[in-house]
Short mmCIF file of C-alpha atoms in Angstrom, two decimals:
data_model
loop_
_atom_site.label_atom_id
_atom_site.label_comp_id
_atom_site.label_asym_id
_atom_site.label_seq_id
_atom_site.Cartn_x
_atom_site.Cartn_y
_atom_site.Cartn_z
CA MET A 47 -0.11 -0.01 -0.07
CA THR A 48 3.34 1.84 -0.64
CA GLY A 49 4.45 3.93 -3.60
CA PRO A 50 3.11 7.47 -5.46
CA VAL A 51 -1.07 7.67 -5.35
CA PRO A 52 -2.08 7.02 -8.83
CA GLN A 53 -4.66 9.21 -10.18
CA ALA A 54 -6.47 9.67 -13.76
CA ALA A 55 -7.10 12.55 -15.19
CA LEU A 56 -9.84 14.85 -14.06
CA GLY A 57 -13.56 14.26 -15.25
CA SER A 58 -16.58 14.92 -14.18
CA THR A 59 -20.22 13.75 -14.67
CA LYS A 60 -21.26 17.49 -15.27
CA ASP A 61 -20.96 20.00 -17.83
CA SER A 62 -17.94 22.75 -17.05
CA ALA A 63 -20.85 25.44 -16.56
CA SER A 64 -22.48 23.45 -15.14
CA THR A 65 -23.05 23.92 -10.84
CA ILE A 66 -20.46 21.32 -9.61
CA THR A 67 -22.34 20.17 -6.28
CA VAL A 68 -20.23 18.46 -3.23
CA ARG A 69 -21.60 15.62 -4.27
CA ASP A 70 -20.48 16.17 -7.80
CA ALA A 71 -16.99 16.89 -6.87
CA VAL A 72 -16.00 13.72 -3.72
CA VAL A 73 -17.54 11.02 -7.00
CA ASP A 74 -15.05 12.37 -8.73
CA LEU A 75 -12.18 11.91 -5.96
CA MET A 76 -14.05 8.52 -5.55
CA ARG A 77 -12.81 7.50 -9.25
CA ARG A 78 -9.66 9.15 -9.28
CA PHE A 79 -8.11 7.54 -5.86
CA GLY A 80 -9.98 4.50 -7.46
CA MET A 81 -12.79 3.96 -4.24
CA THR A 82 -15.96 3.18 -6.44
CA SER A 83 -17.60 0.05 -4.00
CA VAL A 84 -19.30 2.12 -1.18
CA PHE A 85 -18.83 -0.09 1.73
CA ALA A 86 -22.13 1.26 4.19
CA ASN A 87 -25.34 0.48 6.14
CA PRO A 88 -27.39 3.19 5.39
CA GLY A 89 -29.31 5.71 7.69
CA SER A 90 -31.13 8.80 6.56
CA THR A 91 -28.54 11.72 6.89
CA GLU A 92 -26.59 9.47 4.51
CA LEU A 93 -29.58 9.56 2.08
CA PRO A 94 -27.95 12.55 -0.23
CA MET A 95 -24.67 11.35 -1.01
CA PHE A 96 -25.85 9.00 -2.74
CA ARG A 97 -28.78 10.26 -5.17
CA ASP A 98 -28.07 9.30 -8.61
CA PHE A 99 -25.51 6.69 -7.97
CA PRO A 100 -22.90 6.58 -10.02
CA SER A 101 -22.92 3.34 -12.51
CA ASP A 102 -19.99 2.62 -12.12
CA PHE A 103 -20.09 2.28 -8.80
CA ARG A 104 -20.54 -0.46 -6.15
CA TYR A 105 -22.31 -0.26 -3.26
CA VAL A 106 -21.65 -3.47 -1.22
CA LEU A 107 -24.68 -3.04 1.69
CA GLY A 108 -23.76 -5.10 5.11
CA LEU A 109 -26.49 -5.87 7.53
CA GLN A 110 -24.84 -4.45 10.92
CA GLU A 111 -21.70 -1.50 10.91
CA ALA A 112 -19.10 -3.70 12.16
CA SER A 113 -19.66 -5.88 9.26
CA VAL A 114 -19.21 -3.21 6.97
CA VAL A 115 -16.04 -1.95 8.49
CA GLY A 116 -14.83 -5.35 8.61
CA MET A 117 -15.70 -6.12 4.78
CA ALA A 118 -13.63 -2.77 4.03
CA ASP A 119 -10.31 -4.07 5.95
CA GLY A 120 -10.34 -7.20 4.06
CA TYR A 121 -10.78 -5.31 0.16
CA ALA A 122 -8.43 -2.67 0.98
CA GLN A 123 -5.94 -5.40 2.43
CA ALA A 124 -6.72 -7.45 -1.00
CA THR A 125 -6.84 -4.26 -3.12
CA ARG A 126 -3.71 -2.47 -1.50
CA ASN A 127 -6.03 0.73 -1.91
CA ALA A 128 -7.75 2.76 0.79
CA SER A 129 -12.12 1.18 1.12
CA PHE A 130 -14.82 3.56 1.41
CA VAL A 131 -16.89 3.65 4.17
CA ASN A 132 -20.17 5.68 4.42
CA LEU A 133 -21.44 4.95 8.50
CA HIS A 134 -24.45 6.72 10.38
CA SER A 135 -23.66 9.49 12.81
CA ALA A 136 -22.72 8.58 16.23
CA ALA A 137 -24.98 5.39 16.68
CA GLY A 138 -23.52 3.18 12.94
CA VAL A 139 -19.84 4.92 14.38
CA GLY A 140 -20.31 3.53 17.36
CA ASN A 141 -21.64 -0.17 16.26
CA ALA A 142 -18.47 -0.30 13.68
CA MET A 143 -15.96 0.74 16.76
CA GLY A 144 -14.28 -2.67 17.34
CA ASN A 145 -13.61 -3.07 13.61
CA ILE A 146 -12.35 0.53 13.78
CA PHE A 147 -10.25 -0.56 16.06
CA THR A 148 -8.86 -3.69 14.08
CA ALA A 149 -8.59 -1.31 11.72
CA HIS A 150 -5.99 0.50 13.16
CA LYS A 151 -4.29 -2.40 14.38
CA ASN A 152 -3.80 -4.36 10.86
CA ARG A 153 -2.76 -0.51 9.35
CA THR A 154 -5.28 -0.76 7.11
CA PRO A 155 -6.14 2.39 4.88
CA MET A 156 -9.87 3.50 5.43
CA VAL A 157 -11.97 6.30 3.92
CA ILE A 158 -15.17 6.45 6.38
CA THR A 159 -17.66 9.02 6.23
CA ALA A 160 -20.11 9.78 8.98
CA GLY A 161 -23.90 11.18 8.04
CA GLN A 162 -24.43 14.34 10.23
CA GLN A 163 -27.83 16.15 11.02
CA ALA A 164 -28.06 19.61 8.92
CA ARG A 165 -25.88 22.24 10.24
CA SER A 166 -29.02 24.49 10.45
CA ILE A 167 -30.03 22.13 13.50
CA LEU A 168 -26.80 21.18 14.58
CA PRO A 169 -27.07 23.75 17.85
CA PHE A 170 -30.59 22.38 19.28
CA ASP A 171 -28.49 19.19 20.14
CA PRO A 172 -31.02 17.01 17.17
CA PHE A 173 -32.25 13.74 17.30
CA LEU A 174 -29.22 11.37 15.66
CA SER A 175 -26.40 14.03 15.79
CA SER A 176 -23.20 13.42 16.82
CA ALA A 177 -22.21 15.65 19.48
CA GLN A 178 -18.61 15.64 19.43
CA ALA A 179 -18.29 13.37 15.75
CA THR A 180 -14.34 14.18 15.40
CA GLU A 181 -13.82 12.98 19.28
CA LEU A 182 -15.84 9.53 18.95
CA PRO A 183 -13.67 7.44 16.97
CA LYS A 184 -10.49 8.44 19.01
CA PRO A 185 -7.92 7.37 19.58
CA TYR A 186 -8.07 4.45 16.49
CA VAL A 187 -8.49 6.62 13.66
CA LYS A 188 -4.95 8.87 12.46
CA TRP A 189 -7.13 11.85 11.62
CA SER A 190 -11.22 13.16 12.29
CA ILE A 191 -12.19 16.02 11.21
CA GLU A 192 -15.85 17.60 10.21
CA PRO A 193 -15.41 20.75 7.70
CA ALA A 194 -15.83 24.02 8.95
CA ARG A 195 -18.25 25.00 5.54
CA ALA A 196 -19.50 22.01 3.02
CA GLN A 197 -17.18 23.15 0.14
CA ASP A 198 -14.29 21.60 2.49
CA VAL A 199 -15.87 18.61 2.08
CA PRO A 200 -13.98 17.24 -0.94
CA LEU A 201 -10.44 18.56 0.01
CA ALA A 202 -11.32 16.53 3.63
CA ILE A 203 -11.64 13.83 1.62
CA ALA A 204 -9.45 14.40 -0.58
CA ARG A 205 -6.66 14.77 2.54
CA ALA A 206 -8.20 11.56 4.45
CA TYR A 207 -7.16 9.48 1.85
CA TYR A 208 -3.67 10.72 1.63
CA ILE A 209 -3.51 10.62 5.57
CA ALA A 210 -5.02 7.06 4.89
CA MET A 211 -2.60 5.92 2.90
CA MET A 212 0.96 6.76 4.20
CA PRO A 213 2.77 4.50 6.11
CA PRO A 214 1.56 3.58 8.88
CA CYS A 215 -1.66 3.58 7.30
CA GLY A 216 -4.70 4.08 8.92
CA PRO A 217 -8.42 4.90 9.09
CA VAL A 218 -9.27 8.28 8.73
CA LEU A 219 -13.21 9.62 9.65
CA VAL A 220 -14.77 13.64 7.92
CA SER A 221 -18.26 13.32 9.63
CA VAL A 222 -20.15 15.31 6.52
CA PRO A 223 -23.46 17.47 7.91
CA VAL A 224 -26.72 15.93 5.87
CA ASP A 225 -27.12 19.05 3.91
CA ASP A 226 -23.78 19.53 2.22
CA TRP A 227 -23.82 17.42 0.16
CA ASP A 228 -26.47 19.37 -2.77
CA GLN A 229 -24.24 23.09 -1.90
CA PRO A 230 -21.96 24.29 -4.75
CA ALA A 231 -17.99 23.08 -4.60
CA GLU A 232 -15.11 22.89 -7.00
CA LEU A 233 -13.59 19.58 -8.37
CA VAL A 234 -10.26 18.84 -6.33
CA PRO A 235 -7.26 20.03 -8.39
CA GLU A 236 -5.42 17.16 -9.26
CA ARG A 237 -2.26 15.18 -7.40
CA VAL A 238 0.65 12.96 -7.12
CA VAL A 239 0.96 12.11 -3.63
CA SER A 240 4.21 10.16 -2.74
CA THR A 241 4.42 7.56 0.15
CA GLU A 242 7.15 6.03 -0.03
CA LEU A 243 9.81 6.72 2.67
CA ARG A 244 13.43 4.95 2.45
CA PRO A 245 14.88 4.62 5.55
CA GLN A 246 17.81 6.54 6.30
CA PRO A 247 20.93 4.84 5.00
CA ALA A 248 23.15 5.50 8.04
CA VAL A 249 20.65 3.26 10.23
CA LEU A 250 20.72 0.93 7.77
CA ALA A 251 24.77 0.64 7.35
CA GLN A 252 24.74 0.59 11.60
CA ILE A 253 22.24 -2.77 10.94
CA ALA A 254 23.73 -4.56 8.18
CA ALA A 255 27.18 -4.10 9.80
CA ALA A 256 25.80 -6.01 13.18
CA LEU A 257 23.87 -8.60 10.60
CA GLU A 258 27.11 -9.44 8.97
CA ALA A 259 29.14 -9.33 12.78
CA SER A 260 26.47 -12.07 13.87
CA GLU A 261 27.32 -15.78 14.19
CA ARG A 262 23.54 -16.82 14.85
CA PRO A 263 21.37 -14.43 13.35
CA ALA A 264 17.39 -14.16 13.75
CA ILE A 265 14.90 -12.57 11.65
CA VAL A 266 11.33 -12.00 13.13
CA VAL A 267 9.02 -11.12 10.47
CA GLY A 268 5.99 -9.06 11.38
CA ALA A 269 2.52 -8.39 9.71
CA ALA A 270 4.43 -5.37 7.43
CA VAL A 271 6.53 -7.84 5.55
CA ASP A 272 3.19 -8.49 3.70
CA ARG A 273 1.64 -5.02 3.57
CA ASP A 274 4.67 -3.67 2.07
CA ASN A 275 4.91 -5.97 -0.77
CA ALA A 276 8.86 -7.18 1.37
CA TRP A 277 7.91 -11.61 0.51
CA ASN A 278 10.15 -11.78 -1.96
CA GLU A 279 13.10 -9.80 -0.66
CA VAL A 280 12.89 -10.79 2.87
CA VAL A 281 13.29 -14.52 2.09
CA SER A 282 16.16 -13.39 -0.11
CA LEU A 283 17.85 -11.36 3.08
CA ALA A 284 17.05 -14.95 5.23
CA GLU A 285 19.11 -17.13 2.48
CA ALA A 286 22.22 -13.99 2.27
CA HIS A 287 22.66 -14.99 5.90
CA ASN A 288 21.11 -18.26 6.67
CA ALA A 289 19.22 -16.53 9.39
CA ARG A 290 16.80 -18.75 11.58
CA VAL A 291 13.25 -16.85 10.41
CA TRP A 292 10.18 -16.07 13.33
CA ALA A 293 7.17 -15.05 13.19
CA ALA A 294 6.15 -12.51 15.55
CA PRO A 295 3.47 -12.38 18.11
CA MET A 296 -0.41 -11.95 16.86
CA SER A 297 1.04 -11.38 13.40
CA GLY A 298 -2.14 -10.31 11.56
CA ARG A 299 -0.39 -12.03 8.40
CA CYS A 300 1.66 -14.51 6.91
CA SER A 301 5.31 -13.02 6.31
CA PHE A 302 7.69 -16.12 5.49
CA PRO A 303 6.96 -19.26 4.00
CA GLU A 304 6.31 -21.61 6.83
CA ASP A 305 7.66 -24.64 4.41
CA HIS A 306 10.72 -23.10 4.18
CA ARG A 307 13.51 -24.81 5.37
CA LEU A 308 15.18 -21.57 7.00
CA PHE A 309 11.14 -20.93 9.06
CA ALA A 310 11.52 -21.92 13.00
CA GLY A 311 8.18 -21.07 13.87
CA PHE A 312 5.86 -18.78 15.71
CA LEU A 313 6.42 -16.27 18.92
CA PRO A 314 4.49 -16.62 21.54
CA ALA A 315 2.75 -13.21 23.08
CA MET A 316 5.51 -13.42 26.46
CA ARG A 317 8.49 -12.17 27.36
CA GLU A 318 10.03 -14.51 29.15
CA ARG A 319 9.43 -17.01 26.38
CA ILE A 320 10.73 -15.31 23.90
CA VAL A 321 14.02 -14.52 25.29
CA GLU A 322 14.32 -18.12 26.12
CA LEU A 323 13.12 -18.92 22.03
CA LEU A 324 15.98 -16.67 20.93
CA GLY A 325 18.26 -17.55 23.41
CA ASP A 326 20.25 -18.35 20.49
CA HIS A 327 20.63 -15.66 18.75
CA ASP A 328 23.10 -13.09 18.81
CA LEU A 329 21.49 -10.98 16.77
CA ILE A 330 17.65 -9.84 16.35
CA LEU A 331 16.45 -8.43 13.35
CA ALA A 332 12.98 -7.62 13.84
CA VAL A 333 11.10 -6.65 10.35
CA GLY A 334 7.72 -4.84 10.17
CA ALA A 335 7.33 -6.05 13.80
CA PRO A 336 7.27 -4.45 16.86
CA ALA A 337 9.65 -5.70 19.27
CA PHE A 338 7.73 -7.55 20.95
CA ALA A 339 4.35 -7.42 21.21
CA TYR A 340 2.71 -9.22 24.76
CA HIS A 341 -0.21 -10.03 25.42
CA VAL A 342 0.89 -11.21 29.60
CA GLU A 343 3.20 -9.61 32.16
CA GLY A 344 6.15 -10.61 32.06
CA ALA A 345 9.67 -9.87 33.84
CA GLY A 346 13.25 -9.31 32.93
CA PRO A 347 14.71 -8.89 29.64
CA HIS A 348 13.70 -8.11 26.35
CA ILE A 349 16.09 -10.20 24.43
CA PRO A 350 19.00 -12.88 25.37
CA ALA A 351 22.06 -11.85 26.86
CA GLY A 352 24.72 -10.42 24.76
CA ALA A 353 21.89 -10.14 22.45
CA THR A 354 21.72 -7.06 19.59
CA LEU A 355 18.54 -5.83 18.66
CA CYS A 356 17.73 -4.71 15.47
CA GLN A 357 15.01 -2.85 14.03
CA LEU A 358 13.22 -2.37 10.44
CA THR A 359 9.21 -0.75 10.95
CA GLU A 360 6.96 2.07 9.27
CA ASP A 361 6.33 2.47 12.28
CA PRO A 362 7.46 5.52 14.48
CA ASP A 363 5.47 4.54 17.30
CA THR A 364 6.61 1.48 17.48
CA ALA A 365 10.39 2.33 17.06
CA ALA A 366 9.86 5.02 19.63
CA TRP A 367 8.80 2.42 22.29
CA ALA A 368 11.11 -0.45 21.20
CA PRO A 369 12.85 -0.96 24.55
CA VAL A 370 16.64 -1.11 23.51
CA GLY A 371 18.26 -1.75 20.17
CA ILE A 372 19.09 0.12 16.69
CA SER A 373 15.91 1.10 14.76
CA ALA A 374 15.46 2.16 11.24
CA LEU A 375 12.63 3.67 10.23
CA GLY A 376 10.52 3.35 6.92
CA SER A 377 9.83 1.68 4.14
CA ILE A 378 10.06 -2.72 4.68
CA ARG A 379 10.24 -3.46 0.59
CA LEU A 380 12.97 -0.55 0.17
CA GLY A 381 14.94 -1.19 3.62
CA VAL A 382 15.34 -4.47 2.75
CA LEU A 383 16.54 -3.84 -0.44
CA ASP A 384 19.20 -1.52 0.53
CA LEU A 385 20.21 -4.03 3.08
CA LEU A 386 20.59 -6.76 0.11
CA THR A 387 23.32 -4.56 -1.30
CA HIS A 388 25.70 -5.14 1.66
CA SER A 389 26.91 -8.81 0.34
CA PRO A 390 27.48 -10.92 3.49
CA GLN A 391 30.79 -11.46 3.46
CA LYS A 392 30.99 -14.97 5.27
CA ALA A 393 28.76 -18.12 5.02
CA ARG A 394 27.67 -19.42 8.00
CA PRO A 395 26.02 -23.39 8.28
CA LEU A 396 22.33 -23.71 8.04
CA PRO A 397 20.32 -23.25 11.54
CA PRO A 398 19.06 -26.70 13.25
CA ALA A 399 15.71 -27.16 11.14
CA ARG A 400 11.70 -26.61 12.23
CA ARG A 401 11.09 -29.75 13.84
CA ALA A 402 7.66 -30.91 11.63
CA ALA A 403 4.24 -31.58 14.04
CA PRO A 404 3.24 -35.08 14.74
CA ILE A 405 0.73 -36.70 12.42
CA ALA A 406 -2.55 -36.01 13.15
CA GLU A 407 -4.76 -39.50 13.70
CA PRO A 408 -8.77 -39.58 13.33
CA SER A 409 -10.87 -40.01 16.67
CA PRO A 410 -13.84 -40.43 17.47
CA LEU A 411 -14.31 -37.13 18.96
CA MET A 412 -12.25 -34.87 16.47
CA SER A 413 -9.33 -33.11 17.31
CA VAL A 414 -8.87 -29.61 16.32
CA ALA A 415 -5.11 -30.79 14.71
CA TYR A 416 -6.96 -33.35 12.28
CA ALA A 417 -8.99 -31.28 10.86
CA LEU A 418 -6.86 -28.03 10.35
CA GLN A 419 -4.57 -31.20 8.98
CA THR A 420 -7.36 -32.15 6.38
CA LEU A 421 -7.82 -28.68 5.35
CA ALA A 422 -4.00 -28.33 4.44
CA GLU A 423 -4.94 -31.50 2.31
CA VAL A 424 -7.03 -30.27 0.66
CA LYS A 425 -6.84 -26.68 -0.65
CA ARG A 426 -4.16 -25.28 -2.77
CA ALA A 427 -1.35 -23.29 -1.95
CA ASP A 428 -3.13 -20.32 -3.58
CA ASP A 429 -6.30 -20.34 -1.67
CA ILE A 430 -6.65 -17.41 0.79
CA VAL A 431 -7.27 -18.63 3.96
CA VAL A 432 -9.08 -15.45 6.26
CA GLU A 433 -8.80 -16.67 10.02
CA GLU A 434 -10.55 -15.93 13.58
CA ALA A 435 -10.05 -19.43 15.78
CA PRO A 436 -8.04 -17.61 18.84
CA SER A 437 -8.02 -20.81 20.71
CA ALA A 438 -7.39 -23.05 17.53
CA ARG A 439 -4.74 -20.69 16.11
CA PRO A 440 -0.96 -22.16 17.49
CA VAL A 441 -2.89 -25.48 15.87
CA MET A 442 -3.06 -23.95 12.57
CA GLN A 443 0.33 -22.97 13.31
CA ALA A 444 1.51 -26.40 12.81
CA TYR A 445 -1.13 -28.16 11.03
CA LEU A 446 -2.18 -25.78 8.25
CA PRO A 447 1.29 -23.96 6.68
CA MET A 448 1.28 -20.96 5.02
CA THR A 449 3.47 -20.90 2.17
CA ARG A 450 2.56 -17.57 -0.63
CA SER A 451 2.09 -13.68 0.12
CA GLU A 452 -0.80 -12.48 0.25
CA THR A 453 -3.12 -15.62 0.94
CA PHE A 454 -3.36 -15.12 5.26
CA TYR A 455 -5.24 -12.64 6.69
CA THR A 456 -6.61 -12.17 10.89
CA MET A 457 -6.53 -9.60 12.96
CA ASP A 458 -4.09 -7.87 14.36
CA SER A 459 -5.96 -6.66 17.32
CA GLY A 460 -7.59 -9.79 19.07
CA GLY A 461 -10.92 -8.09 19.00
CA LEU A 462 -13.63 -11.05 17.52
CA GLY A 463 -16.19 -9.68 14.71
CA TYR A 464 -13.23 -9.31 12.25
CA GLY A 465 -12.99 -13.14 10.23
CA MET A 466 -16.62 -13.58 8.38
CA PRO A 467 -16.48 -10.23 7.31
CA ALA A 468 -13.25 -9.42 6.14
CA SER A 469 -13.67 -12.89 3.80
CA VAL A 470 -15.71 -10.97 1.82
CA GLY A 471 -13.89 -8.21 1.53
CA VAL A 472 -11.24 -10.34 0.25
CA ALA A 473 -13.14 -11.95 -2.05
CA MET A 474 -14.51 -8.73 -3.50
CA GLY A 475 -10.81 -7.43 -3.74
CA LYS A 476 -8.96 -10.68 -5.25
CA PRO A 477 -11.85 -11.88 -7.58
CA GLY A 478 -11.34 -15.70 -9.00
CA SER A 479 -9.36 -16.24 -5.48
CA ARG A 480 -10.33 -18.87 -3.19
CA VAL A 481 -11.16 -17.59 0.07
CA ILE A 482 -11.34 -20.20 3.13
CA CYS A 483 -12.99 -17.91 6.44
CA LEU A 484 -12.00 -20.30 9.32
CA ILE A 485 -13.66 -19.10 12.51
CA GLY A 486 -14.24 -20.80 15.52
CA ASP A 487 -18.11 -20.73 16.65
CA GLY A 488 -17.99 -18.02 18.95
CA SER A 489 -15.86 -15.80 17.53
CA SER A 490 -19.02 -16.60 14.44
CA MET A 491 -21.52 -15.06 16.51
CA TYR A 492 -19.97 -11.38 16.37
CA SER A 493 -21.03 -10.31 12.34
CA ILE A 494 -22.79 -13.61 11.30
CA GLN A 495 -24.89 -11.16 9.07
CA ALA A 496 -21.47 -11.21 6.60
CA LEU A 497 -22.82 -14.54 5.25
CA TRP A 498 -25.98 -12.22 3.78
CA SER A 499 -23.50 -10.20 2.70
CA ALA A 500 -21.07 -12.96 1.26
CA ALA A 501 -24.45 -14.95 -0.57
CA GLN A 502 -25.80 -11.79 -2.50
CA ASN A 503 -22.79 -11.49 -3.90
CA LYS A 504 -22.42 -15.01 -4.76
CA LEU A 505 -18.50 -15.15 -3.45
CA PRO A 506 -16.84 -18.46 -3.95
CA ILE A 507 -16.15 -18.53 0.19
CA THR A 508 -15.89 -21.82 2.22
CA PHE A 509 -16.40 -20.99 6.56
CA VAL A 510 -15.12 -23.67 8.23
CA ILE A 511 -16.46 -23.41 11.43
CA LEU A 512 -14.81 -24.85 14.46
CA ASN A 513 -16.84 -26.16 17.01
CA ASN A 514 -16.31 -27.34 20.23
CA ARG A 515 -19.60 -25.65 21.70
CA ARG A 516 -17.37 -22.65 24.12
CA TYR A 517 -15.32 -19.90 24.07
CA ALA A 518 -11.69 -22.37 24.63
CA ALA A 519 -9.61 -19.34 24.15
CA LEU A 520 -10.72 -17.89 27.37
CA GLN A 521 -10.68 -21.70 29.61
CA ASP A 522 -7.22 -22.05 27.91
CA PHE A 523 -6.44 -18.39 29.10
CA ALA A 524 -8.26 -19.00 32.40
CA PRO A 525 -4.93 -20.69 34.81
CA VAL A 526 -3.00 -17.65 33.58
CA PHE A 527 -5.55 -15.56 36.13
CA GLY A 528 -5.46 -18.33 39.09
CA PHE A 529 -8.12 -20.09 37.48
CA SER A 530 -7.31 -24.12 38.95
CA ALA A 531 -8.04 -26.52 36.05
CA SER A 532 -11.57 -27.62 37.80
CA ASP A 533 -12.43 -24.51 38.46
CA VAL A 534 -15.91 -23.52 35.86
CA VAL A 535 -14.83 -20.04 34.01
CA GLN A 536 -18.13 -18.23 34.16
CA GLY A 537 -20.23 -17.30 30.42
CA THR A 538 -17.56 -19.54 28.50
CA GLU A 539 -19.86 -22.08 27.79
CA LEU A 540 -22.18 -22.10 23.76
CA PRO A 541 -24.23 -25.15 23.90
CA ASP A 542 -26.97 -25.50 21.37
CA ILE A 543 -25.72 -23.18 18.36
CA ASP A 544 -27.42 -24.42 15.04
CA PHE A 545 -25.08 -22.55 12.53
CA GLN A 546 -26.64 -25.26 9.00
CA SER A 547 -29.96 -23.21 10.19
CA LEU A 548 -28.18 -20.03 10.56
CA ALA A 549 -26.13 -20.38 7.24
CA LYS A 550 -29.24 -21.39 5.23
CA GLY A 551 -31.20 -18.37 6.72
CA MET A 552 -28.69 -15.98 5.81
CA GLY A 553 -28.95 -17.40 1.81
CA CYS A 554 -26.02 -20.21 2.11
CA SER A 555 -25.14 -23.45 1.24
CA ALA A 556 -24.94 -25.53 4.98
CA SER A 557 -23.03 -29.08 5.90
CA ARG A 558 -22.28 -30.47 9.28
CA VAL A 559 -19.70 -33.12 9.84
CA SER A 560 -18.52 -34.62 13.31
CA ASP A 561 -16.91 -37.77 11.67
CA PRO A 562 -13.32 -37.67 10.28
CA GLY A 563 -14.10 -40.01 7.92
CA GLU A 564 -16.55 -37.81 5.96
CA LEU A 565 -14.58 -34.74 6.39
CA ARG A 566 -12.07 -34.60 3.28
CA ASP A 567 -14.68 -35.23 1.15
CA VAL A 568 -17.29 -32.50 2.51
CA LEU A 569 -14.53 -30.29 2.15
CA GLU A 570 -13.42 -30.82 -1.19
CA ARG A 571 -17.25 -30.82 -1.98
CA ALA A 572 -16.72 -27.31 -0.31
CA LEU A 573 -13.94 -26.26 -1.77
CA THR A 574 -15.29 -26.69 -5.52
CA GLY A 575 -18.00 -24.34 -5.51
CA ASP A 576 -18.61 -21.41 -6.81
CA ALA A 577 -21.02 -19.93 -4.18
CA PRO A 578 -20.75 -19.03 -0.25
CA THR A 579 -21.43 -22.52 1.80
CA VAL A 580 -20.49 -23.24 5.68
CA VAL A 581 -19.09 -26.15 6.51
CA GLU A 582 -19.46 -26.40 10.53
CA VAL A 583 -17.34 -28.99 12.41
CA VAL A 584 -17.58 -30.23 15.33
CA VAL A 585 -14.34 -30.92 17.45
CA ALA A 586 -13.14 -31.89 20.77
#
């Protein structure tokens, strides 16, 4: 999502002698920015925006605002361009906040417009207004504004787009009063804005020297590697130095082929365990990742004794809070390309290989490992997996390897309600690709409305719901907070959800499988269909 922002030649549907409205100018901008898919759930204060809706635009309806933003997130990541979202005022933005937070953590470029009541009645606290529209989404938008005049709306949306696309990318919000759209305005002049910043050569030279001097280097890759289209360059860097490669904790993308000889595995979000796993390395280079993301309180050093920490990140905040070491700020891809110009002067032996997971065997009550092992056997390498199954993620990392760029998406935030709608957005952004939404039974209920959008758009998505009838992640995490194995964790049991009925009610075909002997055939049929289908897999 970097580089110069492309724009087509200016063009308006209005004759030059006609009055140009705010609506005309915004539509012209959206067309030039490639934002012709509008992800929305309509409210009264948004209706004037869509009068005379352009025939070359697409309105993508979500049945709840969190689903709308989730779809837009997946679409933006898949297309590497900002998506356009339209929400209702305070209530609509409030409903969407969980996935706006996720878009913020995912570094997803997104222009959100929110309807506002008419300017003339704002002093009277009218019904369905947003009293503090620009404050409501903070701090999880990069920028927010309610323009002072109707004529300022097009310029505000242009500025919002550029800010959303500048690294680190993220969502922005423009609050637009309902009576602005028909006001006269001017077209926004065409511009070219570069969003790709090269890291400082002197700092990269220090990192290159440290990398060359090390005996046992490790590279820790994060989501920004894949976001910045640096997959091949990072593979080349690892191979040039025979460096083991670890996936950063809680990373939302796959940024290195997980079947590669140098891939070492996944770091947990625990300080002591990270230090333990990286203990054999004398240099750690975090590329496109924080150093490091933690989930529970820890103590002690952040890196092994005697090791050096270096970091290449596009995010100044991430660079600022790194506890030790050298941080280079700028484009991941350009930074790695510059590191590759420093040819290694010594050959290192191959590090130990990652130990393969044991073969999962079928059992009367199907294991998650067997379910995901079977899915790995039947899916194609270029199928795209959108995941939201927190309790199954460690098993997925062992039994369902991701081996290609742009084939894995999940939430960097840890917030639920992203996976189902994001799979819809990814499928729309990558037409012709098969998308697999791998999701837990608890997670699926946060944005189940996305099934309707998938069905209405006839998208080739296979929703695989791992049904263990509980919030397993919470039960598994409870011992960290003093629960014993026999303690009841309140509010974590989820019996009696009929996923087949829910799916069929939303317009999707559905099946339920609990017999391991039937799983392969069910998945093969689902993965060859041309319409969305739900496969509920009953697991232990």
